[in-house]
Short mmCIF file of C-alpha atoms in Angstrom, two decimals:
data_model
loop_
_atom_site.label_atom_id
_atom_site.label_comp_id
_atom_site.label_asym_id
_atom_site.label_seq_id
_atom_site.Cartn_x
_atom_site.Cartn_y
_atom_site.Cartn_z
CA UNK A 26 27.46 -42.90 -32.72
CA UNK A 27 28.80 -39.55 -31.55
CA UNK A 28 31.61 -39.18 -29.05
CA UNK A 29 31.60 -36.25 -26.58
CA UNK A 30 28.75 -34.44 -28.36
CA UNK A 31 25.00 -34.29 -27.77
CA UNK A 32 22.93 -36.10 -30.42
CA UNK A 33 20.71 -33.80 -32.49
CA UNK A 34 17.35 -34.58 -34.06
CA UNK A 35 15.90 -32.06 -36.51
CA UNK A 36 18.21 -29.35 -35.19
CA UNK A 37 17.14 -29.85 -31.53
CA UNK A 38 19.23 -31.39 -28.79
CA UNK A 39 17.80 -34.57 -27.27
CA UNK A 40 16.71 -34.03 -23.64
CA UNK A 41 19.31 -35.39 -21.25
CA UNK A 42 18.89 -36.39 -17.62
CA UNK A 43 20.70 -34.20 -15.13
CA UNK A 44 24.23 -35.63 -14.82
CA UNK A 45 24.67 -33.93 -11.46
CA UNK A 46 21.70 -34.79 -9.22
CA UNK A 47 22.87 -32.29 -6.63
CA UNK A 48 22.72 -29.39 -9.07
CA UNK A 49 19.43 -27.64 -9.97
CA UNK A 50 17.97 -28.36 -13.37
CA UNK A 51 16.66 -25.74 -15.76
CA UNK A 52 12.99 -24.78 -15.50
CA UNK A 53 10.85 -26.92 -17.86
CA UNK A 54 9.04 -25.25 -20.71
CA UNK A 55 5.66 -23.85 -19.64
CA UNK A 56 6.80 -23.37 -16.03
CA UNK A 57 8.90 -20.23 -16.42
CA UNK A 58 8.80 -17.60 -13.73
CA UNK A 59 6.39 -14.72 -14.47
CA UNK A 60 8.02 -11.90 -16.40
CA UNK A 61 8.38 -8.39 -15.01
CA UNK A 62 5.66 -7.17 -17.38
CA UNK A 63 3.25 -9.86 -16.14
CA UNK A 64 3.91 -9.02 -12.50
CA UNK A 65 3.33 -5.31 -13.14
CA UNK A 66 0.10 -6.04 -15.00
CA UNK A 67 -1.28 -8.40 -12.36
CA UNK A 68 0.04 -6.96 -9.10
CA UNK A 69 1.33 -3.50 -9.90
CA UNK A 70 4.75 -4.68 -8.69
CA UNK A 71 7.99 -5.46 -10.50
CA UNK A 72 8.10 -8.69 -8.50
CA UNK A 73 6.33 -10.27 -5.53
CA UNK A 74 8.04 -10.55 -2.14
CA UNK A 75 11.67 -11.56 -2.66
CA UNK A 76 14.73 -11.80 -0.46
CA UNK A 77 16.76 -9.46 -2.64
CA UNK A 78 16.11 -6.46 -0.36
CA UNK A 79 15.25 -6.02 3.28
CA UNK A 80 12.73 -3.27 2.38
CA UNK A 81 9.53 -4.13 0.55
CA UNK A 82 7.94 -1.41 -1.59
CA UNK A 83 4.15 -1.49 -1.83
CA UNK A 84 2.39 0.83 -4.29
CA UNK A 85 -1.22 1.97 -3.93
CA UNK A 86 -2.29 3.78 -7.08
CA UNK A 87 -5.44 4.74 -8.96
CA UNK A 88 -8.76 3.92 -7.30
CA UNK A 89 -8.98 1.54 -4.37
CA UNK A 90 -11.30 -1.25 -5.44
CA UNK A 91 -13.63 -2.80 -2.89
CA UNK A 92 -16.23 -5.53 -3.13
CA UNK A 93 -17.41 -4.38 -6.56
CA UNK A 94 -15.25 -4.67 -9.66
CA UNK A 95 -14.67 -1.29 -11.30
CA UNK A 96 -14.81 -0.74 -15.08
CA UNK A 97 -11.73 -1.99 -16.97
CA UNK A 98 -10.64 1.52 -18.00
CA UNK A 99 -10.13 2.47 -14.32
CA UNK A 100 -6.69 2.27 -12.79
CA UNK A 101 -7.31 0.28 -9.61
CA UNK A 102 -5.61 -1.15 -6.55
CA UNK A 103 -7.37 -4.32 -5.45
CA UNK A 104 -7.47 -4.96 -1.72
CA UNK A 105 -7.34 -8.72 -2.29
CA UNK A 106 -3.88 -8.15 -3.80
CA UNK A 107 -2.61 -5.73 -1.16
CA UNK A 108 -3.59 -7.66 1.97
CA UNK A 109 -1.73 -10.91 1.05
CA UNK A 110 1.37 -8.90 0.19
CA UNK A 111 1.31 -7.25 3.62
CA UNK A 112 0.90 -10.65 5.27
CA UNK A 113 3.85 -11.98 3.27
CA UNK A 114 5.98 -8.99 4.28
CA UNK A 115 5.11 -9.55 7.93
CA UNK A 116 6.03 -13.24 7.74
CA UNK A 117 9.25 -12.88 5.77
CA UNK A 118 12.39 -13.17 7.89
CA UNK A 119 14.41 -11.01 5.50
CA UNK A 120 11.94 -8.14 5.07
CA UNK A 121 12.69 -5.60 7.81
CA UNK A 122 10.57 -2.67 6.66
CA UNK A 123 7.74 -1.74 4.32
CA UNK A 124 7.67 1.42 2.19
CA UNK A 125 4.18 2.38 0.98
CA UNK A 126 3.97 4.77 -1.98
CA UNK A 127 0.59 6.38 -2.65
CA UNK A 128 -0.86 8.12 -5.66
CA UNK A 129 -4.55 7.39 -5.24
CA UNK A 130 -7.85 9.19 -5.73
CA UNK A 131 -9.46 7.15 -2.94
CA UNK A 132 -12.19 4.60 -3.41
CA UNK A 133 -14.03 2.03 -1.31
CA UNK A 134 -14.13 3.10 2.34
CA UNK A 135 -14.05 -0.33 3.98
CA UNK A 136 -11.34 -1.62 1.64
CA UNK A 137 -9.24 1.48 2.33
CA UNK A 138 -9.69 1.15 6.08
CA UNK A 139 -8.78 -2.54 5.91
CA UNK A 140 -5.52 -1.70 4.15
CA UNK A 141 -4.82 1.11 6.63
CA UNK A 142 -5.43 -1.18 9.61
CA UNK A 143 -3.13 -3.81 8.12
CA UNK A 144 -0.33 -1.26 7.70
CA UNK A 145 -0.84 0.09 11.21
CA UNK A 146 -0.74 -3.41 12.72
CA UNK A 147 2.54 -4.49 11.09
CA UNK A 148 5.25 -5.22 13.65
CA UNK A 149 7.96 -4.04 11.24
CA UNK A 150 8.82 -0.37 10.54
CA UNK A 151 6.62 1.30 7.95
CA UNK A 152 6.98 4.57 6.02
CA UNK A 153 4.43 6.12 3.66
CA UNK A 154 5.19 8.52 0.83
CA UNK A 155 2.40 10.49 -0.87
CA UNK A 156 3.27 11.31 -4.47
CA UNK A 157 0.78 13.10 -6.70
CA UNK A 158 -2.21 12.60 -4.45
CA UNK A 159 -3.50 10.74 -1.41
CA UNK A 160 -7.16 11.69 -1.58
CA UNK A 161 -10.29 10.64 0.30
CA UNK A 162 -9.82 7.19 1.86
CA UNK A 163 -6.17 7.44 0.86
CA UNK A 164 -5.72 9.79 3.85
CA UNK A 165 -6.07 7.02 6.49
CA UNK A 166 -3.63 4.86 4.51
CA UNK A 167 -1.13 7.73 4.34
CA UNK A 168 -1.16 8.26 8.11
CA UNK A 169 -1.20 4.56 9.06
CA UNK A 170 2.58 4.12 9.00
CA UNK A 171 5.19 4.85 11.65
CA UNK A 172 6.34 7.91 9.69
CA UNK A 173 4.86 9.69 6.70
CA UNK A 174 6.19 11.93 3.92
CA UNK A 175 4.47 13.99 1.25
CA UNK A 176 5.96 15.54 -1.87
CA UNK A 177 5.93 19.32 -2.06
CA UNK A 178 3.47 19.28 -4.98
CA UNK A 179 1.29 16.39 -3.76
CA UNK A 180 -2.27 17.00 -2.55
CA UNK A 181 -4.73 15.36 -0.17
CA UNK A 182 -8.48 15.87 -0.42
CA UNK A 183 -10.41 15.63 2.85
CA UNK A 184 -14.18 15.33 2.59
CA UNK A 185 -17.07 13.49 4.27
CA UNK A 186 -18.00 9.96 3.21
CA UNK A 187 -20.36 9.75 0.24
CA UNK A 188 -22.63 6.89 -0.81
CA UNK A 189 -23.14 5.71 -4.39
CA UNK A 190 -26.17 3.96 -5.78
CA UNK A 191 -29.58 3.52 -4.17
CA UNK A 192 -29.91 5.04 -0.69
CA UNK A 193 -33.01 4.41 1.39
CA UNK A 194 -34.11 7.72 2.89
CA UNK A 195 -34.62 6.59 6.48
CA UNK A 196 -32.90 7.70 9.70
CA UNK A 197 -30.98 4.42 9.90
CA UNK A 198 -29.18 5.19 6.64
CA UNK A 199 -27.91 8.49 7.98
CA UNK A 200 -26.89 6.90 11.28
CA UNK A 201 -24.89 4.27 9.40
CA UNK A 202 -23.20 6.97 7.34
CA UNK A 203 -22.36 8.90 10.51
CA UNK A 204 -20.83 5.80 12.10
CA UNK A 205 -18.73 5.15 9.01
CA UNK A 206 -17.50 8.74 9.10
CA UNK A 207 -16.64 8.39 12.78
CA UNK A 208 -14.53 5.30 12.04
CA UNK A 209 -12.48 7.23 9.50
CA UNK A 210 -12.13 10.28 11.75
CA UNK A 211 -11.00 8.22 14.74
CA UNK A 212 -8.39 6.38 12.71
CA UNK A 213 -6.91 9.55 11.20
CA UNK A 214 -6.69 11.40 14.52
CA UNK A 215 -5.24 8.33 16.28
CA UNK A 216 -2.42 7.94 13.75
CA UNK A 217 -1.52 11.59 13.09
CA UNK A 218 -1.07 14.87 14.95
CA UNK A 219 -4.21 16.55 13.62
CA UNK A 220 -6.99 17.27 16.11
CA UNK A 221 -10.51 15.99 15.60
CA UNK A 222 -11.84 19.56 15.58
CA UNK A 223 -9.44 20.64 12.82
CA UNK A 224 -10.12 17.51 10.76
CA UNK A 225 -13.90 18.00 10.89
CA UNK A 226 -13.47 21.67 10.01
CA UNK A 227 -11.51 20.69 6.90
CA UNK A 228 -14.12 18.08 5.99
CA UNK A 229 -17.03 20.51 6.20
CA UNK A 230 -15.47 23.50 4.44
CA UNK A 231 -17.74 24.94 1.75
CA UNK A 232 -16.79 26.83 -1.39
CA UNK A 233 -13.47 25.14 -2.06
CA UNK A 234 -14.55 21.99 -3.90
CA UNK A 235 -16.93 22.22 -6.84
CA UNK A 236 -20.30 20.60 -6.05
CA UNK A 237 -18.96 19.20 -2.79
CA UNK A 238 -17.76 20.12 0.67
CA UNK A 239 -14.25 19.52 1.90
CA UNK A 240 -10.69 20.80 1.54
CA UNK A 241 -7.71 20.05 -0.67
CA UNK A 242 -4.43 20.46 1.20
CA UNK A 243 -1.10 20.71 -0.62
CA UNK A 244 2.16 19.23 0.68
CA UNK A 245 3.24 21.91 3.13
CA UNK A 246 -0.31 22.44 4.42
CA UNK A 247 -0.67 18.72 5.18
CA UNK A 248 2.41 18.94 7.40
CA UNK A 249 1.25 22.16 9.06
CA UNK A 250 -2.13 20.62 9.88
CA UNK A 251 -0.41 17.60 11.42
CA UNK A 252 -1.69 15.05 8.90
CA UNK A 253 1.76 14.19 7.54
CA UNK A 254 5.05 14.19 9.44
CA UNK A 255 7.41 15.72 6.88
CA UNK A 256 7.89 17.10 3.38
CA UNK A 257 10.11 14.81 1.35
CA UNK A 258 10.60 12.41 -1.52
CA UNK A 259 11.94 8.93 -2.06
CA UNK A 260 15.44 9.66 -0.78
CA UNK A 261 14.19 11.06 2.53
CA UNK A 262 11.69 8.22 2.89
CA UNK A 263 14.39 5.58 2.40
CA UNK A 264 16.73 7.28 4.86
CA UNK A 265 13.95 7.32 7.45
CA UNK A 266 13.18 3.68 6.71
CA UNK A 267 16.79 2.63 7.34
CA UNK A 268 16.80 4.71 10.52
CA UNK A 269 13.69 2.94 11.80
CA UNK A 270 15.10 -0.47 10.82
CA UNK A 271 18.33 0.24 12.70
CA UNK A 272 16.35 1.28 15.76
CA UNK A 273 14.17 -1.83 15.48
CA UNK A 274 17.25 -4.08 15.25
CA UNK A 275 18.52 -2.68 18.54
CA UNK A 276 15.30 -3.33 20.37
CA UNK A 277 14.36 -6.63 18.70
CA UNK A 278 17.11 -8.57 16.95
CA UNK A 279 15.86 -10.68 14.06
CA UNK A 280 15.80 -14.44 14.53
CA UNK A 281 15.27 -14.23 18.30
CA UNK A 282 12.06 -15.78 19.54
CA UNK A 283 10.10 -13.54 21.84
#
């Protein structure tokens, strides 16, 4: 019988009951928290929503995946992952702002618009930062926030909506396509300073994109056209975020029911 020491069996300590019921026990084997690598692989995030910071960073990279699963070699952002994260950020008492970082080639139109509408409808301050590219349906997402930044070298491709797969050549198909295009156009013009006339002119430009119509605008041009608010990087985006949070605290203190 040992005194003051844990008994050992085959080199392993015998499991003991928690001597202090008020203190938390260690996590049992098989129930460990997901590792950073697992979270990055599954969600594209270092960790899900936590209370460690009052700003939540949401990344939208690769191709925006819609109702159809893309091939495994494609880098994708799944809308069924993004939407719950935005809901969690809205519900969290400690999260006071959301920073959205984009480097996307575009993707599914309805999925992209759904993400953009979610960002635009958040009651908390939002800032978007376009790094690398914010192409196609990434444009509405980039302009959906309260304030937007674009890196000097980043680009945004503006072009009309295109359909993949079988298309029935009837007037109704073209009317549906026109209505989809109108949805995108209305959203962009409502959440940025660009005029509808200028946006449509950029969409229908010929000779700039190979085998397509449209325009690629680089950082400074995106600001000059009124698509994006300011040239900047992460530092500027975070400063603007804290500025918006401070302004929001003055007008609506946290923890007060309204």
